[in-house]
CSV table of C-alpha atoms in Angstrom, one decimal:
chain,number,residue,atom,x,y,z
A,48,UNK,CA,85.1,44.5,42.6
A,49,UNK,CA,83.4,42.9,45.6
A,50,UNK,CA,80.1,42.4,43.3
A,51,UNK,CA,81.9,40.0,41.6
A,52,UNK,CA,82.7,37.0,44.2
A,53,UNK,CA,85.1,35.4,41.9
A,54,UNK,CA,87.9,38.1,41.7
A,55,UNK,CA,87.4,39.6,45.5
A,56,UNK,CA,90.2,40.6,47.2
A,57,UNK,CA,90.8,38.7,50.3
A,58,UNK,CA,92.5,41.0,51.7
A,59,UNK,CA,89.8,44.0,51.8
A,60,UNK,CA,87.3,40.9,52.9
A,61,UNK,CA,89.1,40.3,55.8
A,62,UNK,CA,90.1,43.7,56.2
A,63,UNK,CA,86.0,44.5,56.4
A,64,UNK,CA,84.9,41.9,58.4
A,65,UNK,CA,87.9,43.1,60.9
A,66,UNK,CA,86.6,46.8,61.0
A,67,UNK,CA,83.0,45.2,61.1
A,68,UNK,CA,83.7,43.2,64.1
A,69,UNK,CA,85.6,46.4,66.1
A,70,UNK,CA,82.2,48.3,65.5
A,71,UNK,CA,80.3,45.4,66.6
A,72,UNK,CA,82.4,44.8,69.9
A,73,UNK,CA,82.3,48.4,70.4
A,74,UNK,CA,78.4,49.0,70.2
A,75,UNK,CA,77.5,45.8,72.0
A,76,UNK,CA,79.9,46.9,75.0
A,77,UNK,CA,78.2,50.6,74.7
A,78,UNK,CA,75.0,48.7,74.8
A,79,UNK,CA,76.4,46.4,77.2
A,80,UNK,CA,77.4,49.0,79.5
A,81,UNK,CA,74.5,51.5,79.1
A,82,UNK,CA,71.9,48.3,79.9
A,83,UNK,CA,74.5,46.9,82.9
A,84,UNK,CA,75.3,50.0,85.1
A,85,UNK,CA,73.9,53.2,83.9
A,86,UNK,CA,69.8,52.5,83.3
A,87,UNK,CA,69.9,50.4,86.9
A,88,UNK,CA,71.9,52.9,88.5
A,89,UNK,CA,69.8,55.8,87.5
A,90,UNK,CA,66.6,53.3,88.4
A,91,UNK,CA,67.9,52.0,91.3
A,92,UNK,CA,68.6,55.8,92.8
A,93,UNK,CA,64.9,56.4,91.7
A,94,UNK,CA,63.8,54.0,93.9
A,95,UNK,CA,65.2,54.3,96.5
A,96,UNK,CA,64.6,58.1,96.7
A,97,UNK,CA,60.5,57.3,96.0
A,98,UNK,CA,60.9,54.7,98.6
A,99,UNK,CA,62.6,57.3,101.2
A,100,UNK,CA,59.8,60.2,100.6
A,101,UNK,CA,56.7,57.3,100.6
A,102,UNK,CA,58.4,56.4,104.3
A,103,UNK,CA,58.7,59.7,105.1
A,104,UNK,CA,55.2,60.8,103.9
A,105,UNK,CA,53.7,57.3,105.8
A,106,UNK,CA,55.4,58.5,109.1
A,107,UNK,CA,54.1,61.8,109.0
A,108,UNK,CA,50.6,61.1,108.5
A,109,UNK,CA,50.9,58.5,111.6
A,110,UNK,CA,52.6,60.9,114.0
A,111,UNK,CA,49.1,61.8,116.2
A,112,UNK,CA,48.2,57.7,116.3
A,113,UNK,CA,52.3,56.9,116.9
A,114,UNK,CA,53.3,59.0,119.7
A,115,UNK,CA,54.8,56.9,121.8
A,116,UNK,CA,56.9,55.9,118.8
A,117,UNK,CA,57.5,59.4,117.8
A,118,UNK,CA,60.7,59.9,118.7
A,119,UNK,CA,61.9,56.9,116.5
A,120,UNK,CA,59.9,57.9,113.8
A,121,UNK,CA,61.8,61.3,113.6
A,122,UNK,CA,64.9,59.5,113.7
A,123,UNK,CA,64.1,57.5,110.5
A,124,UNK,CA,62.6,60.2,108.5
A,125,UNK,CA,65.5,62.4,109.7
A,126,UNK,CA,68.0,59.1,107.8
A,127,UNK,CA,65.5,59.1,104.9
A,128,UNK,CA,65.7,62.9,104.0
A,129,UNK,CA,69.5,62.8,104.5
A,130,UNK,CA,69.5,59.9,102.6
A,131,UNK,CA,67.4,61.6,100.1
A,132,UNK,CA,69.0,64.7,99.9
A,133,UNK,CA,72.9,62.5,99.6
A,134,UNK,CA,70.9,60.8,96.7
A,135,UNK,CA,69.7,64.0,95.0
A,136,UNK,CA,73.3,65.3,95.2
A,137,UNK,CA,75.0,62.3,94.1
A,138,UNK,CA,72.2,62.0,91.1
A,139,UNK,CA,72.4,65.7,90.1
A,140,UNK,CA,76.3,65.2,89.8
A,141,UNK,CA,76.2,62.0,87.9
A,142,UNK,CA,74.0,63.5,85.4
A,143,UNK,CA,75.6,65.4,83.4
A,144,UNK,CA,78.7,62.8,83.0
A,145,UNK,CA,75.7,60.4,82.2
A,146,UNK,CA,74.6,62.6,79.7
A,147,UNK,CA,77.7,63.8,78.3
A,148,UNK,CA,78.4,59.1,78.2
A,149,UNK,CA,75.5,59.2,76.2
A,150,UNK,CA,75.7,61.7,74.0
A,151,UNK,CA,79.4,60.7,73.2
A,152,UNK,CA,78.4,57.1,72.7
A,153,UNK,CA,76.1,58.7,70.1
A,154,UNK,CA,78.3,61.3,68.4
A,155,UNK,CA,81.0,57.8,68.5
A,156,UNK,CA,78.1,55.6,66.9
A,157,UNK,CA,76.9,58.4,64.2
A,158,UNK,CA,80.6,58.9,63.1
A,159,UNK,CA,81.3,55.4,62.9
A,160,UNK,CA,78.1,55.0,61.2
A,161,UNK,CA,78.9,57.8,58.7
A,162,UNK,CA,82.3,56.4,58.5
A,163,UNK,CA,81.2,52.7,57.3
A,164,UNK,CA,78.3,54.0,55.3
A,165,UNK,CA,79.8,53.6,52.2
A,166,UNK,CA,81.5,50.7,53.5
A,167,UNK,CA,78.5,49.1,54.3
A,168,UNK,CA,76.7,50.2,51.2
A,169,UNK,CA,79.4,48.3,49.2
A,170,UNK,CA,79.3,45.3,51.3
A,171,UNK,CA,75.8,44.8,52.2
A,172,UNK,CA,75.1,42.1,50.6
A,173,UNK,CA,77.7,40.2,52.3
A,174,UNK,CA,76.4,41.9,55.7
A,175,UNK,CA,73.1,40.8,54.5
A,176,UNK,CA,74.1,37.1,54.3
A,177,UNK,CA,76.3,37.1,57.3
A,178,UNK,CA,75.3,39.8,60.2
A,179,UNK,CA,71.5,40.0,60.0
A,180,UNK,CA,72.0,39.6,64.2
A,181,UNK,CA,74.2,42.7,64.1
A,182,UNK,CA,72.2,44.9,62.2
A,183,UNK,CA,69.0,44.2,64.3
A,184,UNK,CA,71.0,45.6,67.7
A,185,UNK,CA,72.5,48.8,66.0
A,186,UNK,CA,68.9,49.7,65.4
A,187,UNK,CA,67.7,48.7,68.7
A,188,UNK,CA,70.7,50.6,69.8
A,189,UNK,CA,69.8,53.8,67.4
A,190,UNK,CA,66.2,54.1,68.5
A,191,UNK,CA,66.7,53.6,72.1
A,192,UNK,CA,69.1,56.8,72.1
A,193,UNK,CA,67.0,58.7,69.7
A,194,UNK,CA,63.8,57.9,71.2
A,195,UNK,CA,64.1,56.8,75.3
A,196,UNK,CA,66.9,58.7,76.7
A,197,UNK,CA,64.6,61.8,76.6
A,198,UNK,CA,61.9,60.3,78.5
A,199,UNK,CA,64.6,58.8,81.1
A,200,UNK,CA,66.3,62.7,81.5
A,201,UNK,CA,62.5,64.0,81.4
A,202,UNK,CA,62.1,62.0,84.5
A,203,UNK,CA,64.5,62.2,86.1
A,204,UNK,CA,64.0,66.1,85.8
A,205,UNK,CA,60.9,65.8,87.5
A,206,UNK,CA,61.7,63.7,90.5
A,207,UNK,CA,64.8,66.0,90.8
A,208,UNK,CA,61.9,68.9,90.9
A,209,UNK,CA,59.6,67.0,93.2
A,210,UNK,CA,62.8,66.2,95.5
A,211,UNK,CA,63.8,70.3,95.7
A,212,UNK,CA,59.9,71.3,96.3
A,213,UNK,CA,59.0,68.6,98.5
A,214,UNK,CA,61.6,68.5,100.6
A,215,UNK,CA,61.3,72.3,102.4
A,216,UNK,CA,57.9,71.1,103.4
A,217,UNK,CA,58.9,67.4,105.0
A,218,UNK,CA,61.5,69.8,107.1
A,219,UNK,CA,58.7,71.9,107.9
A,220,UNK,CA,56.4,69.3,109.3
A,221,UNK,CA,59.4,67.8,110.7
A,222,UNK,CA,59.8,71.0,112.9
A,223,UNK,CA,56.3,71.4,113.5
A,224,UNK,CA,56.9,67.5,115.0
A,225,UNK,CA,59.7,67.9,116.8
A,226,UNK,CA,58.0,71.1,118.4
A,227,UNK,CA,55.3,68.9,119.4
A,228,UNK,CA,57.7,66.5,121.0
A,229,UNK,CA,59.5,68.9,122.6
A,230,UNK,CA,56.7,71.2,124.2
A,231,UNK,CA,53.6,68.9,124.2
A,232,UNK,CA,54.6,65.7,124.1
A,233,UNK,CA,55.7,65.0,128.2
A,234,UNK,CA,52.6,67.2,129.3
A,235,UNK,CA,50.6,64.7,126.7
A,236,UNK,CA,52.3,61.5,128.4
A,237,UNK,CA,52.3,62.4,131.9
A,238,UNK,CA,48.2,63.1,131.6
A,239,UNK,CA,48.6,59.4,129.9
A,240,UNK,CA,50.0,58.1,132.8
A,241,UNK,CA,48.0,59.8,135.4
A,242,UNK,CA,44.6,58.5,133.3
A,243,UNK,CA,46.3,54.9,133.0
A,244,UNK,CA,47.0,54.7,136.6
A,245,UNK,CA,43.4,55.8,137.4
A,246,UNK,CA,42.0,53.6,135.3
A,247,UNK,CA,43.6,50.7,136.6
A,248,UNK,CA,43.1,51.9,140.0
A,249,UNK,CA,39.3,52.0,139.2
A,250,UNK,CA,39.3,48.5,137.3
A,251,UNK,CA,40.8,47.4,141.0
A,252,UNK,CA,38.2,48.4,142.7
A,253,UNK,CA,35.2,48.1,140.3
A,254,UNK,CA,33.6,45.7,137.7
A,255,UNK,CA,34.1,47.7,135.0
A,256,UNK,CA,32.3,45.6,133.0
A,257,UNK,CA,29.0,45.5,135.4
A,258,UNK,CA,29.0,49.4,134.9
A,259,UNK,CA,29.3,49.4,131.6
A,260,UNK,CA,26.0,46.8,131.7
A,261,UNK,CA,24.3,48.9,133.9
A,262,UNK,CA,25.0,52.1,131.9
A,263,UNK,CA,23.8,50.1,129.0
A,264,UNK,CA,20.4,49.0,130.4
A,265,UNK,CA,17.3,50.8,131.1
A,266,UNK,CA,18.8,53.8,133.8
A,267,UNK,CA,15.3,54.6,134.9
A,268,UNK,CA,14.8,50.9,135.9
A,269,UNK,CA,18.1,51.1,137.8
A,270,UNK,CA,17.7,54.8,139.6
A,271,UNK,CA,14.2,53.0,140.8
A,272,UNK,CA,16.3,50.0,142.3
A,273,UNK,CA,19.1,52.3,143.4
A,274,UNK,CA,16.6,55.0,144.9
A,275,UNK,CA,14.9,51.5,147.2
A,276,UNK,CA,17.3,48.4,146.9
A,277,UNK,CA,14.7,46.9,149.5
A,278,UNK,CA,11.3,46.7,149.1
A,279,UNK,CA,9.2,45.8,151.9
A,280,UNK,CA,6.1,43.3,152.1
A,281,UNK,CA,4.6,43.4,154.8
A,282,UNK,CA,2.9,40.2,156.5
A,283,UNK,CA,1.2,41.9,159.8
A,284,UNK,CA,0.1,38.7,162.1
A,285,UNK,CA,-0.6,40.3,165.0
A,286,UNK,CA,-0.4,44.1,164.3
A,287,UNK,CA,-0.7,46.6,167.4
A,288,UNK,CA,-1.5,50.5,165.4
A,289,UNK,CA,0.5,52.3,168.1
A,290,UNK,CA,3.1,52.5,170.9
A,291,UNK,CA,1.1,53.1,173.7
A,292,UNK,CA,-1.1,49.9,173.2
A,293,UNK,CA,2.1,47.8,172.5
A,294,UNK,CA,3.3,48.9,176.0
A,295,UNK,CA,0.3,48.2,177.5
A,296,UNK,CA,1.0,44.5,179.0
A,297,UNK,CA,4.5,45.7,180.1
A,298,UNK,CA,2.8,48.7,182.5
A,299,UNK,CA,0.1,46.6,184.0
A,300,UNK,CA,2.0,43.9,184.9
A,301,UNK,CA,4.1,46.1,186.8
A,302,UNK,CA,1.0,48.1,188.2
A,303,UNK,CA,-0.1,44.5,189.7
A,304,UNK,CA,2.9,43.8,191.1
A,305,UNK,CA,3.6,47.3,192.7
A,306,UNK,CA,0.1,47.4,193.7
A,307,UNK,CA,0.8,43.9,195.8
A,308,UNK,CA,3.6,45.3,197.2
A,309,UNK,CA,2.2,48.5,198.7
A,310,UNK,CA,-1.1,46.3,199.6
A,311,UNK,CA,1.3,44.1,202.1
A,312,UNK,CA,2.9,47.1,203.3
A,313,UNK,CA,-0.1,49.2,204.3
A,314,UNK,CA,-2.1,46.0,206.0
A,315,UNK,CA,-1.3,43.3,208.2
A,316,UNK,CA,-0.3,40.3,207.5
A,317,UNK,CA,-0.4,39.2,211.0
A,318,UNK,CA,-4.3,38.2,212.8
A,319,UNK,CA,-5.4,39.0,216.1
A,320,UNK,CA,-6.9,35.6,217.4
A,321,UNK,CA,-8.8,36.8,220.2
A,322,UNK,CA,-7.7,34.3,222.2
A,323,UNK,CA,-8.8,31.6,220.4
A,324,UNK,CA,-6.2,28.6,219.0
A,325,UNK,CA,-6.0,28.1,215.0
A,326,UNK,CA,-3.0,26.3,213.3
A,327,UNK,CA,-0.9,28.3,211.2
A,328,UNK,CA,-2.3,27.0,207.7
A,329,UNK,CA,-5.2,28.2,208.5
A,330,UNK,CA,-4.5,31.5,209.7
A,331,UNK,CA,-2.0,32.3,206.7
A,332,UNK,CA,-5.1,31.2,204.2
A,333,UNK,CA,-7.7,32.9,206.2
A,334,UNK,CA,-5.3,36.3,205.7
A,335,UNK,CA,-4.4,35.4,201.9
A,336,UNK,CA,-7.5,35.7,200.9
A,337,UNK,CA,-8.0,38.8,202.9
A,338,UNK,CA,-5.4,40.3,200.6
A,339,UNK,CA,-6.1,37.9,197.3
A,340,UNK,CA,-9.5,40.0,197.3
A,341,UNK,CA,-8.1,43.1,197.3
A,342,UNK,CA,-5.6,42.3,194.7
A,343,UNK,CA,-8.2,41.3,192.2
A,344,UNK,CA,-10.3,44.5,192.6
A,345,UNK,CA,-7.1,46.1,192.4
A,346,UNK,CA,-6.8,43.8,188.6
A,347,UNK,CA,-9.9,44.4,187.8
A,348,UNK,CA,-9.5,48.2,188.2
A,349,UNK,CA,-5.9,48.2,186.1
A,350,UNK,CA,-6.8,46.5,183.1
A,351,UNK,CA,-11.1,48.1,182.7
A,352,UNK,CA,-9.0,51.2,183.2
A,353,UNK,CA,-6.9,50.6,180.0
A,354,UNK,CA,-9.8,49.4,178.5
A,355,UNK,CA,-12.2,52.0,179.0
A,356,UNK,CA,-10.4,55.4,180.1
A,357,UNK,CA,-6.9,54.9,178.2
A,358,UNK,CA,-8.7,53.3,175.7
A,359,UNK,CA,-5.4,50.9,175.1
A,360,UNK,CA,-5.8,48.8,171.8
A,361,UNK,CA,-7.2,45.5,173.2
A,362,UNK,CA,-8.0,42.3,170.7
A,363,UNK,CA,-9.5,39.9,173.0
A,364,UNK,CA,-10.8,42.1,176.3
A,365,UNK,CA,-12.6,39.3,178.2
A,366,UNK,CA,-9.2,37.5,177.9
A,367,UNK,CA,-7.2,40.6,178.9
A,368,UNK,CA,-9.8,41.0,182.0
A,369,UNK,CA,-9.4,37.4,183.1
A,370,UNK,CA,-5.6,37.5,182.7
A,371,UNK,CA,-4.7,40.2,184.6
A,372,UNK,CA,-7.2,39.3,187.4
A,373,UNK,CA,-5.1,35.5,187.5
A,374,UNK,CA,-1.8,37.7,187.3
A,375,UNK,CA,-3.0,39.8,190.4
A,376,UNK,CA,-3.5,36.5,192.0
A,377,UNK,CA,-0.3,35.1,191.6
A,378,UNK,CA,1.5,38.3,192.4
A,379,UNK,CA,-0.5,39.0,195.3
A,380,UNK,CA,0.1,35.3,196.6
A,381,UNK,CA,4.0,35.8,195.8
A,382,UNK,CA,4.2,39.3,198.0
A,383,UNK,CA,2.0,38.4,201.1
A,384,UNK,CA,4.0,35.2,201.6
A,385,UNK,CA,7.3,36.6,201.4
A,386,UNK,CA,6.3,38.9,204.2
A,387,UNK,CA,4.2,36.3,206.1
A,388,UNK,CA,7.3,34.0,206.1
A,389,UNK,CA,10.3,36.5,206.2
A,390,UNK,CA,8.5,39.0,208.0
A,391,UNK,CA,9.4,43.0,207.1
A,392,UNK,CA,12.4,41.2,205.6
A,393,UNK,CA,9.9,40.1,202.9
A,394,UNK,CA,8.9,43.7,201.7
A,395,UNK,CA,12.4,44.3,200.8
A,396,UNK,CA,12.9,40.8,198.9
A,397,UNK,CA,9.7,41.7,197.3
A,398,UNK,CA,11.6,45.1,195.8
A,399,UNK,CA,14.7,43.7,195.3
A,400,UNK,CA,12.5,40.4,193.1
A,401,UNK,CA,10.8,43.3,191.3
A,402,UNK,CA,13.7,45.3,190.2
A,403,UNK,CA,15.5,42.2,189.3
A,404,UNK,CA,12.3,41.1,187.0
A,405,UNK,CA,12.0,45.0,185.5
A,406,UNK,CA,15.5,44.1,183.8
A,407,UNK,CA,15.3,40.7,183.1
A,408,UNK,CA,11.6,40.1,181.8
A,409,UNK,CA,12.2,41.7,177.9
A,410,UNK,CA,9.2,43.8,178.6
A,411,UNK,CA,10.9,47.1,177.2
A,412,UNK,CA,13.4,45.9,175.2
A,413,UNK,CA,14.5,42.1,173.7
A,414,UNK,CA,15.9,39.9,175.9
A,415,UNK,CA,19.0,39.2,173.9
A,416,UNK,CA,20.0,43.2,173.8
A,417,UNK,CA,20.5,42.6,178.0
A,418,UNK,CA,23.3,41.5,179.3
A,419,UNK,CA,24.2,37.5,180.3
A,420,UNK,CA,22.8,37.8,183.8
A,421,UNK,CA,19.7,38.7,183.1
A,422,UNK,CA,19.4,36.5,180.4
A,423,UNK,CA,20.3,33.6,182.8
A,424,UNK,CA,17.0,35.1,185.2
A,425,UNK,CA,14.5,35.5,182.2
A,426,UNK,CA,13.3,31.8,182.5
A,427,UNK,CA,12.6,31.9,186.1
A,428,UNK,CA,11.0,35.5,186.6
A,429,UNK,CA,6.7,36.2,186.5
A,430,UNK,CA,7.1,38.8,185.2
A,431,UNK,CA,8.2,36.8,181.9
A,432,UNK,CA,5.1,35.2,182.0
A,433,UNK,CA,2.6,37.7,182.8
A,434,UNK,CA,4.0,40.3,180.2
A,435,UNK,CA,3.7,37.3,177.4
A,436,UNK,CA,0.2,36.1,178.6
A,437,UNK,CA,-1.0,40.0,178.6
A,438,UNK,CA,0.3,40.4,175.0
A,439,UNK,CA,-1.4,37.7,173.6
A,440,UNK,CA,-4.6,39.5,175.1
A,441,UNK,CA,-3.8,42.4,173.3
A,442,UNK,CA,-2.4,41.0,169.8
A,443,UNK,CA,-4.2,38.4,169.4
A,444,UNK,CA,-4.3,34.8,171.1
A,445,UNK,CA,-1.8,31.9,170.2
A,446,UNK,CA,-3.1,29.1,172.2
A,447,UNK,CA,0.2,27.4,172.8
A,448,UNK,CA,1.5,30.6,174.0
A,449,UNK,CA,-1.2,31.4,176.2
A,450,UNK,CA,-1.4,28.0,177.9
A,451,UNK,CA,2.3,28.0,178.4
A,452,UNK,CA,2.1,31.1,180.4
A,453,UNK,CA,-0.7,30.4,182.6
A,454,UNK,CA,0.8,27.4,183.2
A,455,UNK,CA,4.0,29.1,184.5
A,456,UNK,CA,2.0,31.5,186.3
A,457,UNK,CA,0.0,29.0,188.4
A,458,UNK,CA,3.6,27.4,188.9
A,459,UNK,CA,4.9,30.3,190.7
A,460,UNK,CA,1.8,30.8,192.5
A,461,UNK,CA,2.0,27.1,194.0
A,462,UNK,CA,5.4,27.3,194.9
A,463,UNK,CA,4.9,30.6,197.0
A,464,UNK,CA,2.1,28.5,199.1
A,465,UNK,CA,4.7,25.8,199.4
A,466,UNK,CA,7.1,28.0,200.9
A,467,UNK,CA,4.8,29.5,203.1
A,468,UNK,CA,3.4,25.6,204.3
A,469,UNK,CA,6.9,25.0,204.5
A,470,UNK,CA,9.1,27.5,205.7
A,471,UNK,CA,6.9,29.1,208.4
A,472,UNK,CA,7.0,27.3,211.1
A,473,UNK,CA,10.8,26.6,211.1
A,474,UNK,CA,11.8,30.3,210.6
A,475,UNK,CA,8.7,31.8,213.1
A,476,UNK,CA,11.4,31.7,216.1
A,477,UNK,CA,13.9,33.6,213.9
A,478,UNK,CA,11.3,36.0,212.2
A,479,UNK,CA,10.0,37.0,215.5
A,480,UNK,CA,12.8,37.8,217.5
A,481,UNK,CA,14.5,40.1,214.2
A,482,UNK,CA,11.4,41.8,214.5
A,483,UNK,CA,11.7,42.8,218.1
A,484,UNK,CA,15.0,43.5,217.2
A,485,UNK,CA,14.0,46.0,214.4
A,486,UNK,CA,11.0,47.6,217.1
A,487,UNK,CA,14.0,48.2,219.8
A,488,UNK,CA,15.7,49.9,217.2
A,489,UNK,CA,13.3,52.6,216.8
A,490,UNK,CA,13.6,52.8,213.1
A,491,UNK,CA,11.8,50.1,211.7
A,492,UNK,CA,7.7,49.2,213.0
C-alpha cells in the first residue's frame, strides 16, 4: 500500500516516477515544440502577409502622386501579391497537418491523462510533495488547447478569407494601373516635359519671382504704370504755342539776306563821279549807305510784316524790330562789299555764302543731326547769329545770349569793311579787266 510509506514497494516507486517523468518529457517537448515552431510560424506567416497587403494597399493609394515611380511600384506590389498568394498556399496546406499536430497532441495528452488517472489518484500525495512544477504546466498546457487554439484557427480563417476577397480587387486596380501606364502614362510625361522645358525656358528669360510680385500687388496700380511708364512734367521756359512762330527767326533771316542779295544785283555798286576826284574810301562809304538805307526799310518791312499781317508770335517786338534792322545792316554790309571788291564775282560768292549758311546755321534742324562739315562752318556763319539773336526776340530774352550774338554780328559786319578798305585797291586792276572780259563775252553785263 503506497499510503503506508513504511512498507512501499520500491520498485512501483520508481517504476511511477519513471512513467511520471516520460509523460513529463513528452508534454514539455509537445509544449516545447508547439511554443518553438508552430505559434511563430503560423504568426510569423501572418505577418508577413498583413505586412504585404498594408504595402500593397499604401502603393495603390500613392500611384496618382508617384508616377514617375510607378513602374517600380507595380513591380513590388506585383512581389507582394505573389508573395502573398505563395504564403496563402503554403498556410492553407500547413493547416490541416497543424491541426491534425494539435489535435493528436491532444487525443496523446487525454489518453495519457486517462491512462495515469488512477495512477495519479493513488500517488498524489507523493506528486503533491514532489511535482507541484509539473502539474502547473499540464494545466497551462490543457487550457491553452482547450481554450486558444480556436481563437488562433478562427483567425487564421479570417485572414485566409480577407486574403481570397481582397486579392481579386488588388489585381483589379493593379490592371486598372498598368492600363494607365500603358496608355496614359507617356502622353502624361511627354506634356510633363514639354511644360518643364517651358517653364525653364520662361524662368530664363523672366524674373519669375517679379511677376509673381507684380501679380500679387495692386493690378490697377500697375495697368496705370504699364498704360504711361513716363509721365511728363513739363517746365516751359521759353514756350512758342505754334510752328509757324517758332520758324519765324529762321525765314526772316533769310528774307534779309536774299533781300541784300537781289538789292546789289538790281543797283549799282559802282558811282559816276562827274569828273570830279574822290578816294576810294569815300566812294565805297558814300555808296554803302546808299544801299545800308535800303536794306533797313527792307528790315523794317520783314519783321512789322510778321508782326502785324502774319501776326507771328512775338515776346519782345521792339527788340525783334531793332534786331532785324541791325541784321539787315550787317547782311547788307557783307553783300555790297563782296561785289564792290570782287566785282560780279561777288554776287555769286554771295549765293554760294548763302547756301552754305542755309545748311550749316541749325535754323531748320539741330546742328548735331548735320553732317561734320557743316558742323565745322556753324561757328563762323551770320546766319548762326542772326537766327539765335531773332529767337531770343521771339521767346523771350536771355541777356548773355543776346549780347553774344550782337556781338558776333557787328564782328562780321567790321570785317566786311576791312576787306573792302583792304582788298580794293589791290584787286581793282584784276576786277576791272575780268569784267571787260565778261562784257566781250556777251553773256554776262
Amino acid at each position: 500500500d503506497l499510503q503506508n510509506k513504511d512498507n512501499a514497494d520500491s520498485s512501483a516507486i520508481n517504476q511511477l516516477f519513471l512513467k511520471s517523468g516520460l509523460g513529463k518529457l513528452a508534454i514539455a517537448k509537445l509544449i516545447s515544440g508547439y511554443d518553438s515552431s508552430t505559434i511563430p510560424a503560423i504568426k510569423n506567416k501572418l505577418e508577413q502577409i498583413t505586412s504585404a497587403a498594408d504595402v500593397t494597399a499604401t502603393a495603390l493609394q500613392q500611384v496618382p502622386d508617384r508616377l514617375p515611380a510607378l513602374g517600380t511600384l507595380l513591380e513590388e506590389t506585383m512581389s507582394a501579391i505573389e508573395f502573398g498568394q505563395t504564403s496563402l498556399a503554403s498556410l492553407q496546406q500547413d493547416l490541416p497537418a497543424i491541426r491534425e499536430a494539435v489535435h493528436t497532441a491532444a487525443s496523446g495528452v487525454a489518453d495519457q491523462t486517462q491512462g495515469f488517472g488512477a495512477f495519479i489518484r493513488d500517488t498524489l500525495p507523493l506528486l503533491e510533495s514532489s511535482l507541484p512544477t509539473a502539474g502547473e504546466k499540464i494545466q497551462q498546457a490543457a487550457n491553452f488547447v482547450r481554450q486558444d487554439l480556436p481563437t488562433v484557427e478562427e483567425r487564421v480563417h479570417q485572414v485566409s478569407e480577407l486574403i481570397r476577397t481582397g486579392l481579386p480587387r488588388a489585381d483589379k486596380g493593379v490592371a486598372l494601373a498598368a492600363d494607365l501606364v500603358r496608355n496614359d502614362l507617356p502622353v502624361l510625361e511627354d506634356s510633363i516635359r514639354k511644360a518643364a522645358s517651358t517653364i525653364r525656358q520662361i524662368k530664363e528669360e523672366i524674373d519669375l519671382g517679379e511677376i509673381a510680385q507684380l501679380l500679387g500687388g495692386d493690378i490697377k496700380s500697375k495697368s496705370d504704370f504699364l498704360a504711361n511708364p513716363v509721365v511728363l512734367k513739363e517746365n516751359k521756359l521759353y514756350p512758342i504755342p505754334n510752328y509757324g512762330s517758332a520758324m519765324t527767326p529762321f525765314y526772316v533771316v533769310l528774307s534779309l539776306w536774299v533781300g541784300g542779295t537781289l538789292l546789289v544785283s538790281l543797283l549799282r555798286t559802282g558811282v559816276d563821279t562827274g569828273g570830279l576826284t574822290y578816294k576810294r574810301y569815300q566812294l565805297y562809304f558814300g555808296r554803302l549807305l546808299t544801299f545800308l538805307t535800303v536794306g533797313i526799310l527792307q528790315g523794317l518791312v520783314a519783321v512789322l510784316g510778321n508782326i502785324f499781317i502774319l501776326h507771328c508770335y512775338v515776346v519782345n517786338k521792339v527788340w525783334f524790330v531793332l534786331f532785324g534792322v541791325l541784321i539787315s545792316i550787317v547782311f547788307v554790309t557783307i553783300v555790297f562789299t563782296l561785289v564792290a571788291v570782287f566785282g560780279n564775282l561777288g554776287k555769286g560768292i554771295a549765293i554760294v555764302f548763302m547756301v552754305l549758311q542755309f545748311s550749316s546755321s541749325g535754323g531748320t534742324f539741330p546742328i548735331s543731326t548735320t553732317g561734320r562739315f557743316f558742323q565745322i562752318l556753324n561757328p563762323y556763319m551770320p546766319f548762326t547769329y542772326a537766327i539765335s539773336l531773332m529767337r531770343e526776340a521771339v521767346g523771350g530774352i536771355l541777356p548773355e545770349v543776346a549780347i553774344r550774338d550782337v556781338i558776333y554780328l557787328i564782328i562780321f559786319g567790321v570785317l566786311a569793311l576791312l576787306l573792302a578798305l583792304l582788298l580794293k585797291k589791290p584787286l581793282e586792276p584784276f576786277i576791272h579787266k575780268a569784267s571787260e572780259q565778261a562784257e566781250e563775252s556777251k553773256l554776262i553785263s
